[in-house]
PDB file of C-alpha atoms and ligand atoms in Angstrom:
ATOM      1  CA  UNK A 513     -94.116  54.781 -53.044  1.00  0.00           C
ATOM      2  CA  UNK A 514     -91.317  56.596 -51.990  1.00  0.00           C
ATOM      3  CA  UNK A 515     -88.511  53.728 -52.017  1.00  0.00           C
ATOM      4  CA  UNK A 516     -89.114  53.268 -55.819  1.00  0.00           C
ATOM      5  CA  UNK A 517     -88.732  57.073 -56.396  1.00  0.00           C
ATOM      6  CA  UNK A 518     -85.405  57.298 -54.788  1.00  0.00           C
ATOM      7  CA  UNK A 519     -83.831  55.104 -56.866  1.00  0.00           C
ATOM      8  CA  UNK A 520     -83.872  57.462 -59.716  1.00  0.00           C
ATOM      9  CA  UNK A 521     -82.207  59.654 -57.536  1.00  0.00           C
ATOM     10  CA  UNK A 522     -78.956  57.860 -56.776  1.00  0.00           C
ATOM     11  CA  UNK A 523     -76.056  60.235 -58.009  1.00  0.00           C
ATOM     12  CA  UNK A 524     -74.211  58.817 -61.261  1.00  0.00           C
ATOM     13  CA  UNK A 525     -71.037  58.785 -59.363  1.00  0.00           C
ATOM     14  CA  UNK A 526     -72.329  56.335 -56.877  1.00  0.00           C
ATOM     15  CA  UNK A 527     -73.744  54.174 -59.342  1.00  0.00           C
ATOM     16  CA  UNK A 528     -70.554  54.008 -61.200  1.00  0.00           C
ATOM     17  CA  UNK A 529     -68.666  53.495 -58.286  1.00  0.00           C
ATOM     18  CA  UNK A 530     -71.078  50.440 -57.383  1.00  0.00           C
ATOM     19  CA  UNK A 531     -70.650  48.911 -60.895  1.00  0.00           C
ATOM     20  CA  UNK A 532     -66.687  49.431 -60.619  1.00  0.00           C
ATOM     21  CA  UNK A 533     -66.707  47.649 -57.389  1.00  0.00           C
ATOM     22  CA  UNK A 534     -68.540  44.863 -58.755  1.00  0.00           C
ATOM     23  CA  UNK A 535     -66.140  44.326 -61.534  1.00  0.00           C
ATOM     24  CA  UNK A 536     -63.330  44.273 -59.202  1.00  0.00           C
ATOM     25  CA  UNK A 537     -65.110  41.647 -57.231  1.00  0.00           C
ATOM     26  CA  UNK A 538     -64.561  39.116 -59.982  1.00  0.00           C
ATOM     27  CA  UNK A 539     -62.362  35.956 -58.792  1.00  0.00           C
ATOM     28  CA  UNK A 540     -60.034  33.328 -60.417  1.00  0.00           C
ATOM     29  CA  UNK A 541     -60.160  30.513 -57.848  1.00  0.00           C
ATOM     30  CA  UNK A 542     -57.573  27.455 -57.865  1.00  0.00           C
ATOM     31  CA  UNK A 543     -56.413  24.075 -56.263  1.00  0.00           C
ATOM     32  CA  UNK A 544     -53.112  24.238 -55.005  1.00  0.00           C
ATOM     33  CA  UNK A 545     -51.771  20.978 -53.178  1.00  0.00           C
ATOM     34  CA  UNK A 546     -55.369  20.298 -52.606  1.00  0.00           C
ATOM     35  CA  UNK A 547     -56.122  23.575 -50.746  1.00  0.00           C
ATOM     36  CA  UNK A 548     -58.361  26.485 -52.128  1.00  0.00           C
ATOM     37  CA  UNK A 549     -56.822  29.690 -53.228  1.00  0.00           C
ATOM     38  CA  UNK A 550     -57.313  32.716 -55.128  1.00  0.00           C
ATOM     39  CA  UNK A 551     -55.285  33.742 -57.743  1.00  0.00           C
ATOM     40  CA  UNK A 552     -54.109  37.240 -59.328  1.00  0.00           C
ATOM     41  CA  UNK A 553     -51.486  37.436 -62.076  1.00  0.00           C
ATOM     42  CA  UNK A 554     -48.705  34.808 -61.154  1.00  0.00           C
ATOM     43  CA  UNK A 555     -49.590  34.770 -57.500  1.00  0.00           C
ATOM     44  CA  UNK A 556     -51.918  32.542 -55.300  1.00  0.00           C
ATOM     45  CA  UNK A 557     -53.402  33.260 -52.269  1.00  0.00           C
ATOM     46  CA  UNK A 558     -54.273  30.322 -49.952  1.00  0.00           C
ATOM     47  CA  UNK A 559     -57.880  30.899 -48.906  1.00  0.00           C
ATOM     48  CA  UNK A 560     -58.218  29.503 -45.173  1.00  0.00           C
ATOM     49  CA  UNK A 561     -54.866  31.816 -44.429  1.00  0.00           C
ATOM     50  CA  UNK A 562     -56.386  35.196 -45.724  1.00  0.00           C
ATOM     51  CA  UNK A 563     -59.611  34.626 -44.556  1.00  0.00           C
ATOM     52  CA  UNK A 564     -58.711  33.703 -40.799  1.00  0.00           C
ATOM     53  CA  UNK A 565     -60.542  30.341 -41.330  1.00  0.00           C
ATOM     54  CA  UNK A 566     -63.737  31.574 -42.525  1.00  0.00           C
ATOM     55  CA  UNK A 567     -63.431  30.055 -46.163  1.00  0.00           C
ATOM     56  CA  UNK A 568     -62.374  26.222 -45.898  1.00  0.00           C
ATOM     57  CA  UNK A 569     -59.132  24.934 -47.422  1.00  0.00           C
ATOM     58  CA  UNK A 570     -61.229  22.193 -49.457  1.00  0.00           C
ATOM     59  CA  UNK A 571     -61.867  23.358 -52.550  1.00  0.00           C
ATOM     60  CA  UNK A 572     -65.530  21.828 -52.752  1.00  0.00           C
ATOM     61  CA  UNK A 573     -66.339  23.654 -49.296  1.00  0.00           C
ATOM     62  CA  UNK A 574     -64.814  26.934 -50.563  1.00  0.00           C
ATOM     63  CA  UNK A 575     -67.051  26.963 -53.495  1.00  0.00           C
ATOM     64  CA  UNK A 576     -70.214  27.001 -51.164  1.00  0.00           C
ATOM     65  CA  UNK A 577     -69.430  30.558 -50.215  1.00  0.00           C
ATOM     66  CA  UNK A 578     -69.018  32.604 -53.323  1.00  0.00           C
ATOM     67  CA  UNK A 579     -69.847  35.932 -51.414  1.00  0.00           C
ATOM     68  CA  UNK A 580     -66.545  35.525 -49.485  1.00  0.00           C
ATOM     69  CA  UNK A 581     -64.607  34.628 -52.563  1.00  0.00           C
ATOM     70  CA  UNK A 582     -65.899  37.866 -54.163  1.00  0.00           C
ATOM     71  CA  UNK A 583     -65.011  40.044 -51.130  1.00  0.00           C
ATOM     72  CA  UNK A 584     -61.781  38.711 -50.541  1.00  0.00           C
ATOM     73  CA  UNK A 585     -60.918  38.741 -54.139  1.00  0.00           C
ATOM     74  CA  UNK A 586     -61.677  42.647 -54.044  1.00  0.00           C
ATOM     75  CA  UNK A 587     -59.156  43.163 -51.174  1.00  0.00           C
ATOM     76  CA  UNK A 588     -56.419  41.017 -52.344  1.00  0.00           C
ATOM     77  CA  UNK A 589     -53.938  43.662 -52.480  1.00  0.00           C
ATOM     78  CA  UNK A 590     -53.927  43.604 -48.733  1.00  0.00           C
ATOM     79  CA  UNK A 591     -52.714  40.054 -48.411  1.00  0.00           C
ATOM     80  CA  UNK A 592     -49.298  38.608 -48.474  1.00  0.00           C
ATOM     81  CA  UNK A 593     -49.384  36.090 -51.647  1.00  0.00           C
ATOM     82  CA  UNK A 594     -48.756  32.760 -50.375  1.00  0.00           C
ATOM     83  CA  UNK A 595     -46.475  31.589 -53.569  1.00  0.00           C
ATOM     84  CA  UNK A 596     -46.206  31.827 -57.454  1.00  0.00           C
ATOM     85  CA  UNK A 597     -48.455  29.582 -59.171  1.00  0.00           C
ATOM     86  CA  UNK A 598     -45.204  28.624 -61.342  1.00  0.00           C
ATOM     87  CA  UNK A 599     -43.799  26.945 -58.474  1.00  0.00           C
ATOM     88  CA  UNK A 600     -46.648  24.310 -57.901  1.00  0.00           C
ATOM     89  CA  UNK A 601     -48.743  21.799 -59.889  1.00  0.00           C
ATOM     90  CA  UNK A 602     -52.169  23.046 -59.987  1.00  0.00           C
ATOM     91  CA  UNK A 603     -55.003  20.562 -59.287  1.00  0.00           C
ATOM     92  CA  UNK A 604     -58.423  20.257 -60.589  1.00  0.00           C
ATOM     93  CA  UNK A 605     -60.299  23.290 -59.439  1.00  0.00           C
ATOM     94  CA  UNK A 606     -63.149  21.102 -58.499  1.00  0.00           C
ATOM     95  CA  UNK A 607     -61.482  18.016 -57.716  1.00  0.00           C
ATOM     96  CA  UNK A 608     -64.577  15.709 -56.244  1.00  0.00           C
ATOM     97  CA  UNK A 609     -67.851  17.149 -58.119  1.00  0.00           C
ATOM     98  CA  UNK A 610     -71.117  15.036 -57.113  1.00  0.00           C
ATOM     99  CA  UNK A 611     -72.113  14.966 -60.441  1.00  0.00           C
ATOM    100  CA  UNK A 612     -70.298  15.727 -63.679  1.00  0.00           C
ATOM    101  CA  UNK A 613     -72.491  15.863 -67.146  1.00  0.00           C
ATOM    102  CA  UNK A 614     -71.336  15.956 -70.692  1.00  0.00           C
ATOM    103  CA  UNK A 615     -73.267  17.209 -73.580  1.00  0.00           C
ATOM    104  CA  UNK A 616     -72.960  15.645 -77.027  1.00  0.00           C
ATOM    105  CA  UNK A 617     -73.532  17.417 -80.501  1.00  0.00           C
ATOM    106  CA  UNK A 618     -73.927  21.069 -79.066  1.00  0.00           C
ATOM    107  CA  UNK A 619     -72.052  22.744 -81.908  1.00  0.00           C
ATOM    108  CA  UNK A 620     -73.809  22.433 -85.588  1.00  0.00           C
ATOM    109  CA  UNK A 621     -70.213  22.228 -86.850  1.00  0.00           C
ATOM    110  CA  UNK A 622     -69.481  19.020 -85.117  1.00  0.00           C
ATOM    111  CA  UNK A 623     -73.023  17.760 -85.464  1.00  0.00           C
ATOM    112  CA  UNK A 624     -72.227  17.889 -89.130  1.00  0.00           C
ATOM    113  CA  UNK A 625     -68.657  16.540 -88.791  1.00  0.00           C
ATOM    114  CA  UNK A 626     -70.144  13.598 -87.028  1.00  0.00           C
ATOM    115  CA  UNK A 627     -72.885  13.127 -89.807  1.00  0.00           C
ATOM    116  CA  UNK A 628     -75.491  13.144 -86.892  1.00  0.00           C
ATOM    117  CA  UNK A 629     -78.685  15.010 -86.703  1.00  0.00           C
ATOM    118  CA  UNK A 630     -79.263  18.095 -84.774  1.00  0.00           C
ATOM    119  CA  UNK A 631     -80.610  17.010 -81.690  1.00  0.00           C
ATOM    120  CA  UNK A 632     -84.091  18.611 -80.117  1.00  0.00           C
ATOM    121  CA  UNK A 633     -83.248  18.494 -76.792  1.00  0.00           C
ATOM    122  CA  UNK A 634     -79.713  18.293 -75.086  1.00  0.00           C
ATOM    123  CA  UNK A 635     -78.017  15.145 -75.206  1.00  0.00           C
ATOM    124  CA  UNK A 636     -76.516  14.329 -71.931  1.00  0.00           C
ATOM    125  CA  UNK A 637     -74.092  11.643 -70.501  1.00  0.00           C
ATOM    126  CA  UNK A 638     -71.787  11.057 -67.607  1.00  0.00           C
ATOM    127  CA  UNK A 639     -68.527  12.510 -67.353  1.00  0.00           C
ATOM    128  CA  UNK A 640     -67.748  10.480 -64.548  1.00  0.00           C
ATOM    129  CA  UNK A 641     -66.379  12.303 -61.364  1.00  0.00           C
ATOM    130  CA  UNK A 642     -63.723   9.695 -61.126  1.00  0.00           C
ATOM    131  CA  UNK A 643     -62.229  10.632 -64.162  1.00  0.00           C
ATOM    132  CA  UNK A 644     -61.882  14.261 -63.485  1.00  0.00           C
ATOM    133  CA  UNK A 645     -58.059  15.219 -63.225  1.00  0.00           C
ATOM    134  CA  UNK A 646     -56.050  18.874 -63.311  1.00  0.00           C
ATOM    135  CA  UNK A 647     -54.963  21.006 -66.075  1.00  0.00           C
ATOM    136  CA  UNK A 648     -51.502  19.362 -66.649  1.00  0.00           C
ATOM    137  CA  UNK A 649     -52.403  15.621 -65.616  1.00  0.00           C
ATOM    138  CA  UNK A 650     -51.373  12.611 -68.385  1.00  0.00           C
ATOM    139  CA  UNK A 651     -53.778  10.892 -70.083  1.00  0.00           C
ATOM    140  CA  UNK A 652     -53.689   7.145 -70.156  1.00  0.00           C
ATOM    141  CA  UNK A 653     -54.561   5.563 -73.360  1.00  0.00           C
ATOM    142  CA  UNK A 654     -55.516   2.168 -73.400  1.00  0.00           C
ATOM    143  CA  UNK A 655     -56.117   1.846 -77.148  1.00  0.00           C
ATOM    144  CA  UNK A 656     -55.236   3.665 -80.678  1.00  0.00           C
ATOM    145  CA  UNK A 657     -58.190   5.434 -80.911  1.00  0.00           C
ATOM    146  CA  UNK A 658     -58.402   8.137 -78.316  1.00  0.00           C
ATOM    147  CA  UNK A 659     -59.253  11.500 -79.247  1.00  0.00           C
ATOM    148  CA  UNK A 660     -59.729  15.122 -78.147  1.00  0.00           C
ATOM    149  CA  UNK A 661     -62.819  17.389 -77.184  1.00  0.00           C
ATOM    150  CA  UNK A 662     -61.989  20.617 -76.150  1.00  0.00           C
ATOM    151  CA  UNK A 663     -64.747  22.360 -74.218  1.00  0.00           C
ATOM    152  CA  UNK A 664     -66.385  25.023 -72.104  1.00  0.00           C
ATOM    153  CA  UNK A 665     -66.708  23.262 -68.409  1.00  0.00           C
ATOM    154  CA  UNK A 666     -69.490  24.910 -66.194  1.00  0.00           C
ATOM    155  CA  UNK A 667     -69.224  24.910 -62.187  1.00  0.00           C
ATOM    156  CA  UNK A 668     -72.532  24.809 -60.947  1.00  0.00           C
ATOM    157  CA  UNK A 669     -72.532  27.352 -57.363  1.00  0.00           C
ATOM    158  CA  UNK A 670     -75.805  27.136 -55.765  1.00  0.00           C
ATOM    159  CA  UNK A 671     -77.709  24.118 -56.683  1.00  0.00           C
ATOM    160  CA  UNK A 672     -81.271  23.364 -57.249  1.00  0.00           C
ATOM    161  CA  UNK A 673     -84.163  21.576 -58.899  1.00  0.00           C
ATOM    162  CA  UNK A 674     -86.213  22.351 -61.901  1.00  0.00           C
ATOM    163  CA  UNK A 675     -84.239  25.914 -62.142  1.00  0.00           C
ATOM    164  CA  UNK A 676     -85.581  28.302 -64.663  1.00  0.00           C
ATOM    165  CA  UNK A 677     -83.663  28.911 -67.940  1.00  0.00           C
ATOM    166  CA  UNK A 678     -83.817  32.717 -67.205  1.00  0.00           C
ATOM    167  CA  UNK A 679     -82.404  31.841 -63.639  1.00  0.00           C
ATOM    168  CA  UNK A 680     -79.440  29.677 -65.052  1.00  0.00           C
ATOM    169  CA  UNK A 681     -76.597  32.205 -64.712  1.00  0.00           C
ATOM    170  CA  UNK A 682     -77.295  32.866 -61.270  1.00  0.00           C
ATOM    171  CA  UNK A 683     -76.624  28.778 -60.374  1.00  0.00           C
ATOM    172  CA  UNK A 684     -72.956  29.059 -62.175  1.00  0.00           C
ATOM    173  CA  UNK A 685     -70.450  29.854 -59.795  1.00  0.00           C
ATOM    174  CA  UNK A 686     -67.652  29.860 -62.489  1.00  0.00           C
ATOM    175  CA  UNK A 687     -66.230  28.349 -65.632  1.00  0.00           C
ATOM    176  CA  UNK A 688     -63.114  26.617 -66.423  1.00  0.00           C
ATOM    177  CA  UNK A 689     -61.684  24.775 -69.390  1.00  0.00           C
ATOM    178  CA  UNK A 690     -62.301  20.842 -69.963  1.00  0.00           C
ATOM    179  CA  UNK A 691     -60.792  18.265 -72.231  1.00  0.00           C
ATOM    180  CA  UNK A 692     -63.358  15.581 -72.974  1.00  0.00           C
ATOM    181  CA  UNK A 693     -61.003  12.972 -73.770  1.00  0.00           C
ATOM    182  CA  UNK A 694     -62.805   9.889 -75.411  1.00  0.00           C
ATOM    183  CA  UNK A 695     -62.029   6.202 -76.603  1.00  0.00           C
ATOM    184  CA  UNK A 696     -63.722   6.220 -79.579  1.00  0.00           C
ATOM    185  CA  UNK A 697     -63.501   2.015 -79.596  1.00  0.00           C
ATOM    186  CA  UNK A 698     -65.300   2.243 -76.317  1.00  0.00           C
ATOM    187  CA  UNK A 699     -67.650   4.793 -77.231  1.00  0.00           C
ATOM    188  CA  UNK A 700     -68.833   2.982 -80.279  1.00  0.00           C
ATOM    189  CA  UNK A 701     -68.505  -0.442 -79.279  1.00  0.00           C
ATOM    190  CA  UNK A 702     -72.110  -1.002 -80.015  1.00  0.00           C
ATOM    191  CA  UNK A 703     -75.209   0.935 -80.594  1.00  0.00           C
ATOM    192  CA  UNK A 704     -76.758   2.634 -78.745  1.00  0.00           C
ATOM    193  CA  UNK A 705     -73.238   4.247 -78.265  1.00  0.00           C
ATOM    194  CA  UNK A 706     -71.290   3.760 -74.886  1.00  0.00           C
ATOM    195  CA  UNK A 707     -70.773   7.401 -74.377  1.00  0.00           C
ATOM    196  CA  UNK A 708     -70.442   7.350 -70.732  1.00  0.00           C
ATOM    197  CA  UNK A 709     -67.544   4.534 -70.528  1.00  0.00           C
ATOM    198  CA  UNK A 710     -65.550   5.807 -73.588  1.00  0.00           C
ATOM    199  CA  UNK A 711     -65.216   9.141 -72.007  1.00  0.00           C
ATOM    200  CA  UNK A 712     -64.919   8.262 -68.357  1.00  0.00           C
ATOM    201  CA  UNK A 713     -61.697   6.043 -68.694  1.00  0.00           C
ATOM    202  CA  UNK A 714     -59.331   7.119 -65.706  1.00  0.00           C
ATOM    203  CA  UNK A 715     -57.627  10.256 -66.448  1.00  0.00           C
ATOM    204  CA  UNK A 716     -60.100  11.141 -69.267  1.00  0.00           C
ATOM    205  CA  UNK A 717     -61.405  14.377 -67.549  1.00  0.00           C
ATOM    206  CA  UNK A 718     -58.245  17.179 -67.061  1.00  0.00           C
ATOM    207  CA  UNK A 719     -59.970  20.427 -66.029  1.00  0.00           C
ATOM    208  CA  UNK A 720     -58.459  24.014 -65.200  1.00  0.00           C
ATOM    209  CA  UNK A 721     -55.912  25.735 -64.907  1.00  0.00           C
ATOM    210  CA  UNK A 722     -58.295  27.558 -62.862  1.00  0.00           C
ATOM    211  CA  UNK A 723     -62.092  28.522 -61.962  1.00  0.00           C
ATOM    212  CA  UNK A 724     -63.264  32.253 -63.201  1.00  0.00           C
ATOM    213  CA  UNK A 725     -66.164  34.020 -62.012  1.00  0.00           C
ATOM    214  CA  UNK A 726     -68.650  34.545 -64.251  1.00  0.00           C
ATOM    215  CA  UNK A 727     -68.462  38.550 -63.919  1.00  0.00           C
ATOM    216  CA  UNK A 728     -64.858  38.419 -64.824  1.00  0.00           C
ATOM    217  CA  UNK A 729     -65.940  38.135 -68.712  1.00  0.00           C
ATOM    218  CA  UNK A 730     -67.442  41.081 -70.912  1.00  0.00           C
ATOM    219  CA  UNK A 731     -69.863  38.134 -72.076  1.00  0.00           C
ATOM    220  CA  UNK A 732     -69.343  34.823 -70.229  1.00  0.00           C
ATOM    221  CA  UNK A 733     -71.712  33.335 -73.146  1.00  0.00           C
ATOM    222  CA  UNK A 734     -69.098  34.639 -75.954  1.00  0.00           C
ATOM    223  CA  UNK A 735     -65.541  33.117 -75.649  1.00  0.00           C
ATOM    224  CA  UNK A 736     -62.969  31.788 -77.987  1.00  0.00           C
ATOM    225  CA  UNK A 737     -61.799  27.959 -77.654  1.00  0.00           C
ATOM    226  CA  UNK A 738     -58.746  26.736 -79.355  1.00  0.00           C
ATOM    227  CA  UNK A 739     -57.426  23.015 -79.469  1.00  0.00           C
ATOM    228  CA  UNK A 740     -53.986  22.411 -80.566  1.00  0.00           C
ATOM    229  CA  UNK A 741     -52.131  19.033 -81.164  1.00  0.00           C
ATOM    230  CA  UNK A 742     -48.045  19.294 -80.706  1.00  0.00           C
ATOM    231  CA  UNK A 743     -48.990  22.836 -81.472  1.00  0.00           C
ATOM    232  CA  UNK A 744     -51.413  22.356 -84.504  1.00  0.00           C
ATOM    233  CA  UNK A 745     -54.320  24.056 -84.286  1.00  0.00           C
ATOM    234  CA  UNK A 746     -57.535  21.420 -84.601  1.00  0.00           C
ATOM    235  CA  UNK A 747     -60.421  23.409 -82.623  1.00  0.00           C
ATOM    236  CA  UNK A 748     -61.228  26.599 -83.194  1.00  0.00           C
ATOM    237  CA  UNK A 749     -64.521  28.282 -82.563  1.00  0.00           C
ATOM    238  CA  UNK A 750     -66.488  30.578 -79.771  1.00  0.00           C
ATOM    239  CA  UNK A 751     -68.852  29.451 -77.013  1.00  0.00           C
ATOM    240  CA  UNK A 752     -71.440  31.692 -78.624  1.00  0.00           C
ATOM    241  CA  UNK A 753     -71.671  28.856 -81.052  1.00  0.00           C
ATOM    242  CA  UNK A 754     -73.386  26.433 -78.658  1.00  0.00           C
ATOM    243  CA  UNK A 755     -76.770  25.066 -79.754  1.00  0.00           C
ATOM    244  CA  UNK A 756     -78.028  24.695 -76.157  1.00  0.00           C
ATOM    245  CA  UNK A 757     -76.720  27.904 -74.324  1.00  0.00           C
ATOM    246  CA  UNK A 758     -75.732  27.205 -70.508  1.00  0.00           C
ATOM    247  CA  UNK A 759     -78.854  28.282 -69.405  1.00  0.00           C
ATOM    248  CA  UNK A 760     -81.056  26.110 -71.312  1.00  0.00           C
ATOM    249  CA  UNK A 761     -78.611  23.028 -70.186  1.00  0.00           C
ATOM    250  CA  UNK A 762     -78.833  23.913 -66.693  1.00  0.00           C
ATOM    251  CA  UNK A 763     -82.710  24.100 -66.863  1.00  0.00           C
ATOM    252  CA  UNK A 764     -82.727  21.094 -68.837  1.00  0.00           C
ATOM    253  CA  UNK A 765     -80.507  18.842 -66.765  1.00  0.00           C
ATOM    254  CA  UNK A 766     -81.951  20.173 -63.281  1.00  0.00           C
ATOM    255  CA  UNK A 767     -85.346  18.821 -64.396  1.00  0.00           C
ATOM    256  CA  UNK A 768     -84.086  15.265 -64.161  1.00  0.00           C
ATOM    257  CA  UNK A 769     -81.118  15.947 -61.264  1.00  0.00           C
ATOM    258  CA  UNK A 770     -80.742  17.964 -58.497  1.00  0.00           C
ATOM    259  CA  UNK A 771     -77.922  19.936 -59.194  1.00  0.00           C
ATOM    260  CA  UNK A 772     -75.174  20.569 -56.453  1.00  0.00           C
ATOM    261  CA  UNK A 773     -72.282  22.983 -55.883  1.00  0.00           C
ATOM    262  CA  UNK A 774     -69.190  21.826 -57.525  1.00  0.00           C
ATOM    263  CA  UNK A 775     -71.386  19.960 -60.211  1.00  0.00           C
ATOM    264  CA  UNK A 776     -69.753  19.843 -63.764  1.00  0.00           C
ATOM    265  CA  UNK A 777     -71.071  20.554 -66.924  1.00  0.00           C
ATOM    266  CA  UNK A 778     -68.839  19.793 -70.116  1.00  0.00           C
ATOM    267  CA  UNK A 779     -70.704  21.783 -72.845  1.00  0.00           C
ATOM    268  CA  UNK A 780     -69.714  19.872 -75.850  1.00  0.00           C
ATOM    269  CA  UNK A 781     -67.155  20.412 -78.598  1.00  0.00           C
ATOM    270  CA  UNK A 782     -67.060  22.084 -81.744  1.00  0.00           C
ATOM    271  CA  UNK A 783     -65.497  20.462 -84.794  1.00  0.00           C
ATOM    272  CA  UNK A 784     -61.782  19.113 -85.692  1.00  0.00           C
ATOM    273  CA  UNK A 785     -61.890  15.894 -83.582  1.00  0.00           C
ATOM    274  CA  UNK A 786     -59.598  13.200 -84.867  1.00  0.00           C
ATOM    275  CA  UNK A 787     -61.959  10.394 -85.518  1.00  0.00           C
ATOM    276  CA  UNK A 788     -63.971  11.646 -88.393  1.00  0.00           C
ATOM    277  CA  UNK A 789     -60.481  11.840 -90.234  1.00  0.00           C
ATOM    278  CA  UNK A 790     -59.397   8.564 -88.778  1.00  0.00           C
ATOM    279  CA  UNK A 791     -56.367  10.397 -86.682  1.00  0.00           C
ATOM    280  CA  UNK A 792     -56.195   9.630 -83.150  1.00  0.00           C
ATOM    281  CA  UNK A 793     -53.896  10.792 -80.448  1.00  0.00           C
ATOM    282  CA  UNK A 794     -50.473   8.914 -80.113  1.00  0.00           C
ATOM    283  CA  UNK A 795     -47.959   8.265 -77.438  1.00  0.00           C
ATOM    284  CA  UNK A 796     -46.218  11.410 -76.114  1.00  0.00           C
ATOM    285  CA  UNK A 797     -48.841  13.788 -78.247  1.00  0.00           C
ATOM    286  CA  UNK A 798     -49.532  16.914 -76.305  1.00  0.00           C
ATOM    287  CA  UNK A 799     -52.945  18.549 -76.253  1.00  0.00           C
ATOM    288  CA  UNK A 800     -53.342  22.052 -75.255  1.00  0.00           C
ATOM    289  CA  UNK A 801     -56.582  23.477 -74.616  1.00  0.00           C
ATOM    290  CA  UNK A 802     -57.355  27.121 -74.311  1.00  0.00           C
ATOM    291  CA  UNK A 803     -60.232  29.423 -73.589  1.00  0.00           C
ATOM    292  CA  UNK A 804     -60.344  33.211 -73.430  1.00  0.00           C
ATOM    293  CA  UNK A 805     -59.989  34.637 -69.965  1.00  0.00           C
ATOM    294  CA  UNK A 806     -59.487  30.914 -68.185  1.00  0.00           C
ATOM    295  CA  UNK A 807     -56.230  29.678 -69.291  1.00  0.00           C
ATOM    296  CA  UNK A 808     -55.032  26.320 -71.096  1.00  0.00           C
ATOM    297  CA  UNK A 809     -54.634  22.917 -70.286  1.00  0.00           C
ATOM    298  CA  UNK A 810     -51.451  21.098 -71.293  1.00  0.00           C
ATOM    299  CA  UNK A 811     -51.788  17.123 -71.183  1.00  0.00           C
ATOM    300  CA  UNK A 812     -49.458  14.682 -72.405  1.00  0.00           C
ATOM    301  CA  UNK A 813     -51.024  11.345 -73.975  1.00  0.00           C
ATOM    302  CA  UNK A 814     -49.105   8.263 -72.631  1.00  0.00           C
ATOM    303  CA  UNK A 815     -49.968   4.770 -74.518  1.00  0.00           C
ATOM    304  CA  UNK A 816     -50.514   2.079 -71.598  1.00  0.00           C
TER     305      UNK A 816
HETATM  306 ZN1  LIG B1158     -67.490  16.201 -75.492  1.00  0.00          ZN
END
């Protein structure tokens, strides 16, 4: 009836303003000394402080109120910054996920270098929450067969079960960068492989430096990814190369597991990992993992 007819009559300038406001509402979220914060350029804003307590200081709790994060971000210029991000050590933006998943073989180039078959359904393992660390954490290597895998990490917002693929993006609160460090000796110590143990050793899951809401990107499904070891470019691809898209992964996993706010999905790595050439990380190596529009992890490898 009449209400539908009115949609076509919205003045163009009002519609444009709405779109602009929506773009302005994108947010960048960080964990500063265990407290939730919004980030703009080099400044951070303590969320509990700028929201008068309406948003929790606990990053896990804060991610359950994304509308407030969007609204506060839209008005950030009205608040005084709490500090400069260069003066603090950022923690994992999602420090205590309930569930944390990794996806094996999700770029064809990596399937080829691993000499594996392209999977018909996502190959899922646990990247145990206990291995999740921050963007500049050291990596403790217990063997001479440790390797890097630069990956985009999806952070679940509204949870759910049996999520339809076409609703998948609606269940994402933001994206972050992850390193799926892997001890290849542990991973392949027997057959079938021990993906969960080999990839969940203490300190093997750096994430961050920030979590960026999906409306920050022109296309959140097409982001450049790079991994460098001691400055040398080892991995370079775009997330549009994923075999199983982010909505497909969410639909698939939620058939088995009820997803919860803060759950992580490490979406898989492109070609260029070390182990196919027998080249592993050594004591003192620095791994830098970059994703366009999010930032860079920098992790030093320590042989223990
Ligand atoms: Zn991986």
